[in-house]
mmCIF file of C-alpha atoms and ligand atoms in Angstrom:
data_model
loop_
_atom_site.group_PDB
_atom_site.id
_atom_site.type_symbol
_atom_site.label_atom_id
_atom_site.label_comp_id
_atom_site.label_asym_id
_atom_site.label_seq_id
_atom_site.Cartn_x
_atom_site.Cartn_y
_atom_site.Cartn_z
ATOM 1 C CA MET R 1 32.008 90.384 71.601
ATOM 2 C CA GLY R 2 31.294 88.875 74.866
ATOM 3 C CA TYR R 3 33.991 86.185 75.972
ATOM 4 C CA SER R 4 33.195 83.503 78.556
ATOM 5 C CA TYR R 5 34.988 80.462 79.649
ATOM 6 C CA ILE R 6 35.350 78.345 82.886
ATOM 7 C CA LEU R 7 38.240 78.719 84.884
ATOM 8 C CA PRO R 8 39.356 75.669 86.895
ATOM 9 C CA VAL R 9 39.772 75.429 90.688
ATOM 10 C CA THR R 10 42.855 76.530 92.478
ATOM 11 C CA HIS R 11 43.893 75.614 95.773
ATOM 12 C CA ILE R 12 45.402 78.102 98.339
ATOM 13 C CA LYS R 13 46.389 76.973 101.844
ATOM 14 C CA GLY R 14 44.719 73.755 101.499
ATOM 15 C CA LYS R 15 41.336 75.519 100.437
ATOM 16 C CA THR R 16 39.687 74.853 97.316
ATOM 17 C CA ILE R 17 38.592 77.853 95.629
ATOM 18 C CA GLU R 18 35.996 78.052 92.869
ATOM 19 C CA LEU R 19 37.364 79.985 90.074
ATOM 20 C CA THR R 20 34.445 79.305 87.673
ATOM 21 C CA THR R 21 33.435 82.753 86.309
ATOM 22 C CA LEU R 22 31.549 83.804 83.394
ATOM 23 C CA LEU R 23 33.329 86.910 82.155
ATOM 24 C CA ASP R 24 33.075 89.503 79.315
ATOM 25 C CA THR R 25 36.621 90.328 79.302
ATOM 26 C CA MET R 26 39.604 90.332 81.550
ATOM 27 C CA LYS R 27 41.235 93.621 82.548
ATOM 28 C CA ILE R 28 44.809 93.491 83.030
ATOM 29 C CA LEU R 29 46.400 96.370 84.589
ATOM 30 C CA VAL R 30 50.060 97.199 84.234
ATOM 31 C CA ALA R 31 50.739 99.392 87.319
ATOM 32 C CA THR R 32 54.397 100.611 87.083
ATOM 33 C CA GLU R 33 55.701 103.759 89.291
ATOM 34 C CA LYS R 34 59.203 103.114 87.488
ATOM 35 C CA PRO R 35 57.710 102.500 83.702
ATOM 36 C CA PHE R 36 58.888 99.769 81.230
ATOM 37 C CA ALA R 37 60.137 100.891 77.866
ATOM 38 C CA LYS R 38 57.323 101.532 75.447
ATOM 39 C CA VAL R 39 58.620 98.522 73.371
ATOM 40 C CA ALA R 40 57.858 96.376 76.216
ATOM 41 C CA VAL R 41 54.650 97.908 76.951
ATOM 42 C CA ASP R 42 53.400 97.374 73.246
ATOM 43 C CA GLY R 43 54.584 93.897 73.739
ATOM 44 C CA ILE R 44 52.437 93.319 76.631
ATOM 45 C CA ARG R 45 49.549 94.695 74.785
ATOM 46 C CA SER R 46 49.988 92.469 71.844
ATOM 47 C CA VAL R 47 49.707 89.446 74.326
ATOM 48 C CA VAL R 48 46.824 90.762 76.303
ATOM 49 C CA GLU R 49 44.920 91.787 73.290
ATOM 50 C CA ALA R 50 45.778 88.554 71.329
ATOM 51 C CA ALA R 51 44.245 86.617 74.250
ATOM 52 C CA GLY R 52 40.686 88.806 73.771
ATOM 53 C CA PHE R 53 41.676 90.705 77.052
ATOM 54 C CA GLU R 54 42.055 94.424 77.819
ATOM 55 C CA LEU R 55 45.042 96.232 78.745
ATOM 56 C CA ALA R 56 45.147 99.127 81.143
ATOM 57 C CA LEU R 57 48.167 101.272 82.147
ATOM 58 C CA LEU R 58 49.140 103.278 85.143
ATOM 59 C CA GLU R 59 52.686 104.659 84.908
ATOM 60 C CA LYS R 60 54.652 107.051 86.958
ATOM 61 C CA TYR R 61 51.951 107.440 89.506
ATOM 62 C CA THR R 62 53.009 109.405 92.750
ATOM 63 C CA GLU R 63 49.930 108.603 95.249
ATOM 64 C CA LYS R 64 48.858 105.573 96.207
ATOM 65 C CA LYS R 65 45.500 106.632 95.977
ATOM 66 C CA GLN R 66 46.064 106.222 92.220
ATOM 67 C CA LEU R 67 46.939 102.776 92.563
ATOM 68 C CA LEU R 68 43.948 102.181 94.859
ATOM 69 C CA ASP R 69 41.502 103.641 92.185
ATOM 70 C CA ALA R 70 43.037 102.185 89.013
ATOM 71 C CA VAL R 71 43.199 98.394 90.760
ATOM 72 C CA SER R 72 39.248 98.590 91.797
ATOM 73 C CA ASP R 73 38.190 96.894 88.495
ATOM 74 C CA ALA R 74 41.151 94.806 87.437
ATOM 75 C CA ASP R 75 41.387 90.985 86.996
ATOM 76 C CA ALA R 76 45.141 90.978 86.855
ATOM 77 C CA LEU R 77 48.082 93.027 87.736
ATOM 78 C CA ILE R 78 51.373 93.295 86.474
ATOM 79 C CA ILE R 79 53.974 95.465 88.744
ATOM 80 C CA ARG R 80 57.516 95.797 89.237
ATOM 81 C CA SER R 81 58.756 96.957 92.638
ATOM 82 C CA ASP R 82 55.508 98.541 93.257
ATOM 83 C CA LYS R 83 54.054 97.675 96.713
ATOM 84 C CA VAL R 84 50.988 95.668 96.909
ATOM 85 C CA ASP R 85 49.733 95.192 100.524
ATOM 86 C CA ALA R 86 46.471 94.432 102.188
ATOM 87 C CA GLU R 87 45.062 98.028 101.340
ATOM 88 C CA VAL R 88 45.871 97.325 97.725
ATOM 89 C CA LEU R 89 44.203 93.847 97.796
ATOM 90 C CA ASP R 90 41.167 95.166 99.720
ATOM 91 C CA ALA R 91 40.708 97.942 96.815
ATOM 92 C CA ALA R 92 41.276 95.250 94.105
ATOM 93 C CA ARG R 93 37.806 93.627 94.672
ATOM 94 C CA GLN R 94 38.118 91.740 91.206
ATOM 95 C CA LEU R 95 41.667 90.661 91.355
ATOM 96 C CA LYS R 96 42.658 87.225 90.601
ATOM 97 C CA ILE R 97 46.353 87.130 89.989
ATOM 98 C CA VAL R 98 49.332 89.484 90.541
ATOM 99 C CA VAL R 99 52.516 89.012 88.790
ATOM 100 C CA ARG R 100 55.687 90.669 89.819
ATOM 101 C CA ALA R 101 57.519 91.479 86.490
ATOM 102 C CA GLY R 102 60.900 90.403 87.841
ATOM 103 C CA ALA R 103 62.734 88.177 90.557
ATOM 104 C CA GLY R 104 62.115 89.796 94.136
ATOM 105 C CA TYR R 105 58.493 89.642 95.327
ATOM 106 C CA ASP R 106 59.320 91.133 98.908
ATOM 107 C CA ASN R 107 57.139 94.157 97.698
ATOM 108 C CA ILE R 108 53.872 91.743 97.666
ATOM 109 C CA ASP R 109 52.207 90.823 100.884
ATOM 110 C CA LEU R 110 52.054 87.003 100.184
ATOM 111 C CA ASP R 111 49.872 86.310 103.361
ATOM 112 C CA ALA R 112 47.325 89.127 102.316
ATOM 113 C CA ALA R 113 47.331 87.914 98.887
ATOM 114 C CA THR R 114 46.592 84.351 99.762
ATOM 115 C CA ARG R 115 43.640 85.501 102.270
ATOM 116 C CA HIS R 116 42.236 87.457 99.281
ATOM 117 C CA ASN R 117 42.515 84.385 96.947
ATOM 118 C CA VAL R 118 44.695 86.422 94.833
ATOM 119 C CA VAL R 119 47.537 84.131 93.110
ATOM 120 C CA ALA R 120 50.973 85.906 93.333
ATOM 121 C CA MET R 121 53.613 85.042 90.824
ATOM 122 C CA ASN R 122 57.393 86.221 89.685
ATOM 123 C CA THR R 123 59.131 85.745 86.460
ATOM 124 C CA PRO R 124 62.403 84.522 87.443
ATOM 125 C CA GLY R 125 65.438 84.786 85.408
ATOM 126 C CA GLN R 126 63.960 87.637 82.898
ATOM 127 C CA ASN R 127 65.526 90.451 84.107
ATOM 128 C CA SER R 128 68.864 88.837 85.562
ATOM 129 C CA ASN R 129 71.546 89.591 82.687
ATOM 130 C CA ALA R 130 70.534 93.013 83.004
ATOM 131 C CA VAL R 131 71.137 93.411 86.749
ATOM 132 C CA ALA R 132 74.361 91.332 86.387
ATOM 133 C CA GLU R 133 75.605 93.721 83.697
ATOM 134 C CA LEU R 134 74.985 96.628 86.275
ATOM 135 C CA ALA R 135 76.663 94.833 88.926
ATOM 136 C CA LEU R 136 79.990 94.595 86.571
ATOM 137 C CA GLY R 137 79.365 98.241 85.878
ATOM 138 C CA LEU R 138 79.316 99.404 89.175
ATOM 139 C CA MET R 139 82.447 96.996 90.102
ATOM 140 C CA VAL R 140 84.423 99.103 87.214
ATOM 141 C CA TYR R 141 83.384 102.132 88.510
ATOM 142 C CA ALA R 142 84.670 101.542 91.936
ATOM 143 C CA VAL R 143 88.208 100.288 90.937
ATOM 144 C CA ARG R 144 88.521 103.251 88.697
ATOM 145 C CA ASN R 145 88.066 105.388 91.580
ATOM 146 C CA PHE R 146 84.594 106.609 90.210
ATOM 147 C CA TYR R 147 86.322 107.802 87.168
ATOM 148 C CA ASN R 148 88.135 110.857 89.152
ATOM 149 C CA GLY R 149 91.047 110.762 87.163
ATOM 150 C CA ALA R 150 93.227 109.013 89.797
ATOM 151 C CA SER R 151 94.947 105.859 88.855
ATOM 152 C CA GLY R 152 93.067 102.756 89.511
ATOM 153 C CA THR R 153 93.229 98.993 89.552
ATOM 154 C CA GLU R 154 91.986 96.189 87.093
ATOM 155 C CA LEU R 155 89.308 93.269 87.949
ATOM 156 C CA LYS R 156 91.426 90.943 86.062
ATOM 157 C CA GLY R 157 92.886 88.795 88.668
ATOM 158 C CA LYS R 158 90.887 89.904 91.578
ATOM 159 C CA THR R 159 88.582 87.656 93.592
ATOM 160 C CA LEU R 160 84.916 88.079 93.306
ATOM 161 C CA GLY R 161 82.504 86.807 96.057
ATOM 162 C CA ILE R 162 78.876 85.990 94.681
ATOM 163 C CA HIS R 163 76.624 85.969 97.862
ATOM 164 C CA ALA R 164 73.626 83.847 96.368
ATOM 165 C CA PHE R 165 73.991 81.740 93.245
ATOM 166 C CA GLY R 166 70.586 82.414 91.697
ATOM 167 C CA ASN R 167 69.828 83.674 88.199
ATOM 168 C CA VAL R 168 71.474 87.004 88.734
ATOM 169 C CA GLY R 169 74.486 85.438 90.548
ATOM 170 C CA ARG R 170 75.023 83.088 87.593
ATOM 171 C CA ASN R 171 75.110 85.740 85.355
ATOM 172 C CA VAL R 172 77.405 87.957 87.325
ATOM 173 C CA ALA R 173 79.872 84.867 87.349
ATOM 174 C CA ARG R 174 79.523 84.596 83.752
ATOM 175 C CA ILE R 175 80.459 87.941 82.946
ATOM 176 C CA ALA R 176 83.256 88.382 85.509
ATOM 177 C CA GLN R 177 84.773 85.591 84.063
ATOM 178 C CA GLY R 178 85.203 87.239 81.029
ATOM 179 C CA PHE R 179 86.934 90.175 82.974
ATOM 180 C CA GLY R 180 89.452 87.500 84.125
ATOM 181 C CA MET R 181 88.329 87.424 87.650
ATOM 182 C CA LYS R 182 88.409 84.461 90.070
ATOM 183 C CA VAL R 183 84.822 83.989 91.084
ATOM 184 C CA ILE R 184 83.887 82.160 94.266
ATOM 185 C CA ALA R 185 80.144 81.811 95.770
ATOM 186 C CA PHE R 186 78.389 81.078 98.875
ATOM 187 C CA ASP R 187 74.888 80.021 98.652
ATOM 188 C CA ALA R 188 73.182 77.442 101.248
ATOM 189 C CA TYR R 189 70.553 76.498 99.146
ATOM 190 C CA CYS R 190 72.472 75.915 95.802
ATOM 191 C CA PRO R 191 74.311 72.575 95.651
ATOM 192 C CA ASP R 192 78.227 72.719 94.744
ATOM 193 C CA SER R 193 77.394 70.824 91.525
ATOM 194 C CA ALA R 194 75.872 74.226 90.003
ATOM 195 C CA MET R 195 78.694 76.351 90.944
ATOM 196 C CA LEU R 196 81.329 73.886 89.710
ATOM 197 C CA ASP R 197 79.579 73.346 86.286
ATOM 198 C CA ALA R 198 80.113 77.345 86.042
ATOM 199 C CA ASN R 199 83.700 77.125 87.024
ATOM 200 C CA VAL R 200 82.946 78.801 90.227
ATOM 201 C CA GLU R 201 84.510 77.733 93.439
ATOM 202 C CA PRO R 202 81.860 77.180 96.082
ATOM 203 C CA VAL R 203 82.597 78.279 99.705
ATOM 204 C CA HIS R 204 80.492 76.940 102.726
ATOM 205 C CA SER R 205 80.031 79.729 105.020
ATOM 206 C CA ALA R 206 79.495 83.742 104.437
ATOM 207 C CA GLU R 207 82.393 84.039 106.570
ATOM 208 C CA ASP R 208 84.529 82.335 104.062
ATOM 209 C CA LEU R 209 83.334 84.536 101.218
ATOM 210 C CA TYR R 210 83.763 87.616 102.847
ATOM 211 C CA GLU R 211 87.351 86.760 104.255
ATOM 212 C CA LYS R 212 88.548 85.707 100.580
ATOM 213 C CA ALA R 213 86.849 88.362 98.242
ATOM 214 C CA ASN R 214 88.058 91.590 97.148
ATOM 215 C CA ILE R 215 84.656 92.304 95.792
ATOM 216 C CA VAL R 216 81.591 90.704 97.206
ATOM 217 C CA SER R 217 78.302 91.383 94.950
ATOM 218 C CA LEU R 218 75.121 90.596 96.832
ATOM 219 C CA HIS R 219 72.495 88.430 95.243
ATOM 220 C CA ILE R 220 70.349 87.762 98.289
ATOM 221 C CA PRO R 221 66.280 88.227 98.271
ATOM 222 C CA ALA R 222 65.003 90.263 101.300
ATOM 223 C CA THR R 223 63.401 87.954 103.584
ATOM 224 C CA GLU R 224 63.112 87.673 107.445
ATOM 225 C CA GLU R 225 66.345 85.655 107.422
ATOM 226 C CA THR R 226 68.406 88.047 105.301
ATOM 227 C CA LYS R 227 67.137 91.249 106.519
ATOM 228 C CA LYS R 228 70.081 93.373 108.178
ATOM 229 C CA SER R 229 72.370 90.132 108.007
ATOM 230 C CA ILE R 230 75.374 91.882 105.849
ATOM 231 C CA ASN R 231 76.576 93.360 109.112
ATOM 232 C CA ARG R 232 79.831 94.431 110.926
ATOM 233 C CA HIS R 233 80.467 90.862 111.666
ATOM 234 C CA LEU R 234 80.763 89.811 107.994
ATOM 235 C CA ILE R 235 81.998 92.931 106.198
ATOM 236 C CA SER R 236 84.784 93.557 108.706
ATOM 237 C CA LEU R 237 86.209 89.980 107.497
ATOM 238 C CA MET R 238 86.921 91.493 103.776
ATOM 239 C CA PRO R 239 90.387 92.187 103.150
ATOM 240 C CA LYS R 240 92.009 95.717 102.561
ATOM 241 C CA GLY R 241 90.566 97.361 99.697
ATOM 242 C CA ALA R 242 87.505 95.642 99.660
ATOM 243 C CA ILE R 243 84.365 96.615 97.471
ATOM 244 C CA LEU R 244 80.723 95.714 98.407
ATOM 245 C CA VAL R 245 78.416 95.938 95.711
ATOM 246 C CA ASN R 246 74.527 95.678 95.991
ATOM 247 C CA THR R 247 72.364 95.210 93.451
ATOM 248 C CA ALA R 248 69.744 92.976 95.731
ATOM 249 C CA ARG R 249 67.892 95.069 98.480
ATOM 250 C CA LYS R 250 68.674 97.986 100.666
ATOM 251 C CA GLU R 251 67.109 95.867 103.468
ATOM 252 C CA VAL R 252 69.655 93.158 103.633
ATOM 253 C CA ILE R 253 72.445 95.759 104.596
ATOM 254 C CA ASN R 254 72.752 96.798 108.440
ATOM 255 C CA GLU R 255 73.334 100.375 107.485
ATOM 256 C CA ASP R 256 74.460 101.341 110.863
ATOM 257 C CA ASP R 257 77.038 98.888 110.986
ATOM 258 C CA LEU R 258 78.294 99.753 107.379
ATOM 259 C CA LEU R 259 78.339 103.429 108.365
ATOM 260 C CA GLN R 260 80.405 102.728 111.478
ATOM 261 C CA LEU R 261 82.992 100.117 109.428
ATOM 262 C CA MET R 262 83.279 102.890 106.484
ATOM 263 C CA ALA R 263 84.146 105.528 109.161
ATOM 264 C CA GLU R 264 86.822 103.176 110.973
ATOM 265 C CA ARG R 265 88.174 101.386 107.425
ATOM 266 C CA THR R 266 89.162 104.136 104.971
ATOM 267 C CA ASP R 267 89.972 101.573 102.409
ATOM 268 C CA LEU R 268 86.172 100.282 102.211
ATOM 269 C CA LYS R 269 84.120 100.920 99.142
ATOM 270 C CA TYR R 270 79.967 100.742 98.819
ATOM 271 C CA LEU R 271 78.280 100.831 95.663
ATOM 272 C CA THR R 272 74.736 100.309 95.571
ATOM 273 C CA ASP R 273 71.852 100.176 93.193
ATOM 274 C CA ILE R 274 69.268 100.521 95.866
ATOM 275 C CA MET R 275 69.545 103.763 97.578
ATOM 276 C CA PRO R 276 70.112 103.300 101.427
ATOM 277 C CA ALA R 277 67.772 104.953 103.970
ATOM 278 C CA ALA R 278 70.852 106.586 104.948
ATOM 279 C CA HIS R 279 72.091 107.808 101.861
ATOM 280 C CA GLU R 280 72.563 111.463 102.688
ATOM 281 C CA GLN R 281 74.804 110.412 105.616
ATOM 282 C CA PHE R 282 76.913 107.945 103.120
ATOM 283 C CA VAL R 283 77.289 110.897 100.752
ATOM 284 C CA ASP R 284 78.281 113.373 103.554
ATOM 285 C CA LYS R 285 80.961 110.999 104.926
ATOM 286 C CA PHE R 286 82.185 108.964 102.157
ATOM 287 C CA ALA R 287 81.524 111.008 98.777
ATOM 288 C CA ASP R 288 84.433 109.339 97.242
ATOM 289 C CA ARG R 289 83.730 105.854 98.432
ATOM 290 C CA TYR R 290 80.228 105.630 98.020
ATOM 291 C CA PHE R 291 77.660 105.602 95.254
ATOM 292 C CA SER R 292 74.096 105.077 94.855
ATOM 293 C CA THR R 293 71.924 105.157 91.615
ATOM 294 C CA PRO R 294 69.183 107.607 92.030
ATOM 295 C CA LYS R 295 66.739 104.889 91.122
ATOM 296 C CA LYS R 296 67.137 101.002 91.079
ATOM 297 C CA MET R 297 68.456 100.678 87.218
ATOM 298 C CA GLY R 298 69.681 97.095 87.305
ATOM 299 C CA ALA R 299 66.412 95.722 85.562
ATOM 300 C CA GLN R 300 65.919 99.132 83.462
ATOM 301 C CA THR R 301 66.923 97.800 80.154
ATOM 302 C CA ALA R 302 64.664 97.411 77.094
ATOM 303 C CA GLU R 303 65.611 93.909 76.842
ATOM 304 C CA ALA R 304 64.862 92.889 80.589
ATOM 305 C CA ASN R 305 61.582 94.754 80.413
ATOM 306 C CA ILE R 306 60.506 93.311 77.181
ATOM 307 C CA ASN R 307 61.655 89.651 78.857
ATOM 308 C CA ALA R 308 60.140 90.431 82.384
ATOM 309 C CA GLY R 309 56.991 92.276 81.061
ATOM 310 C CA ILE R 310 55.908 89.747 78.419
ATOM 311 C CA ALA R 311 56.680 86.911 80.459
ATOM 312 C CA ALA R 312 54.341 88.534 83.104
ATOM 313 C CA ALA R 313 51.533 88.867 80.481
ATOM 314 C CA LYS R 314 51.894 85.237 79.334
ATOM 315 C CA GLN R 315 51.800 83.803 82.740
ATOM 316 C CA ILE R 316 48.364 85.704 83.260
ATOM 317 C CA VAL R 317 46.948 84.876 80.005
ATOM 318 C CA ASP R 318 47.799 81.168 80.541
ATOM 319 C CA PHE R 319 46.604 81.100 84.121
ATOM 320 C CA PHE R 320 43.301 82.363 83.023
ATOM 321 C CA LYS R 321 43.054 80.036 79.870
ATOM 322 C CA THR R 322 44.603 76.776 81.502
ATOM 323 C CA GLY R 323 44.800 77.368 85.139
ATOM 324 C CA ASN R 324 48.607 76.984 85.008
ATOM 325 C CA THR R 325 50.286 78.175 88.242
ATOM 326 C CA ARG R 326 53.851 77.794 87.704
ATOM 327 C CA PHE R 327 56.229 80.604 89.289
ATOM 328 C CA ARG R 328 53.326 81.033 92.018
ATOM 329 C CA VAL R 329 55.183 82.053 94.931
ATOM 330 C CA ASN R 330 52.040 82.051 97.527
HETATM 331 C C1 LIG J 1 63.796 92.303 90.701
HETATM 332 O O1 LIG J 1 63.638 91.904 91.627
HETATM 333 O O2 LIG J 1 63.528 91.881 89.461
HETATM 334 C C2 LIG J 1 64.815 93.770 90.450
HETATM 335 O O3 LIG J 1 65.125 94.232 91.558
HETATM 336 C C3 LIG J 1 64.383 94.676 89.636
HETATM 337 O O4 LIG J 1 63.369 95.688 89.903
HETATM 338 P P1 LIG J 1 62.364 96.554 89.156
HETATM 339 O O5 LIG J 1 61.751 95.814 88.102
HETATM 340 O O6 LIG J 1 61.657 97.280 90.171
HETATM 341 O O7 LIG J 1 63.480 97.566 88.429
#
């Protein structure tokens, strides 16, 4: 049966864009190089079909061409870390909205999306517990010497420095407190009161955080400001036996600095959920002090997939039905 309704107008960069359209149906494409759990896809399908829309699925694609073909008739797109650049947006001639099912949206070219009159959103908070649990898992793995049989140490009583106190950072704080850690945090954009409410001690510079923490857990987004910002200057401030845990983005690390420092300081450990560009060098030089997951695993739980995937589907349906642009990032 045909389906028609009037979309509201939207405003992008001060320009009013008519979204009034007559539509038979809307095609929502889920394009995930790293697929959601099946139960999450089933949930997304239910939301999409209950709204009278059609779901298309492109999973585990290996070539960009597959994505370019799949987006050509999609009205909406749900992605994870999949790259949506100007070429993808050029190919997506019907596209009105792209939702990153997750927190970080550095994989979307926001300016290009705006130029193409495509609304970009994320689903903040939906996968943050999963990422936080993985961060604590990496910490346990580090203090127990990568489970190599040698006597390790405990997290209890250690100071954890949380770099950025957003949704993931707050969950890391909560779980770390269960381990009996002292938790401190630095976030230039977060008021002290939010940290104090969570029994976390605010510190007021990155330097202070790195100086005081036995373990630093990174939760900063990849932006022009943060790229390569975790550098020799900061990491060298960390005390003896320090551990750096990265479940954020590889781009925030200055890899050359870290490689040099780890060569100079045999006490330093680096554990990451985002494989560095220089992964092979880290493995060759520091096999007993370096660990990377083979593929980003932080948000890879059924619960996080369900939360983020269904939130994305609901945001798309709501956008088409009511024009709601809450969570818009461009
Ligand atoms: C995020 O930004 O939400 C996390 O990094 C998870 O990314 P993923 O969906 O690609 O696993």
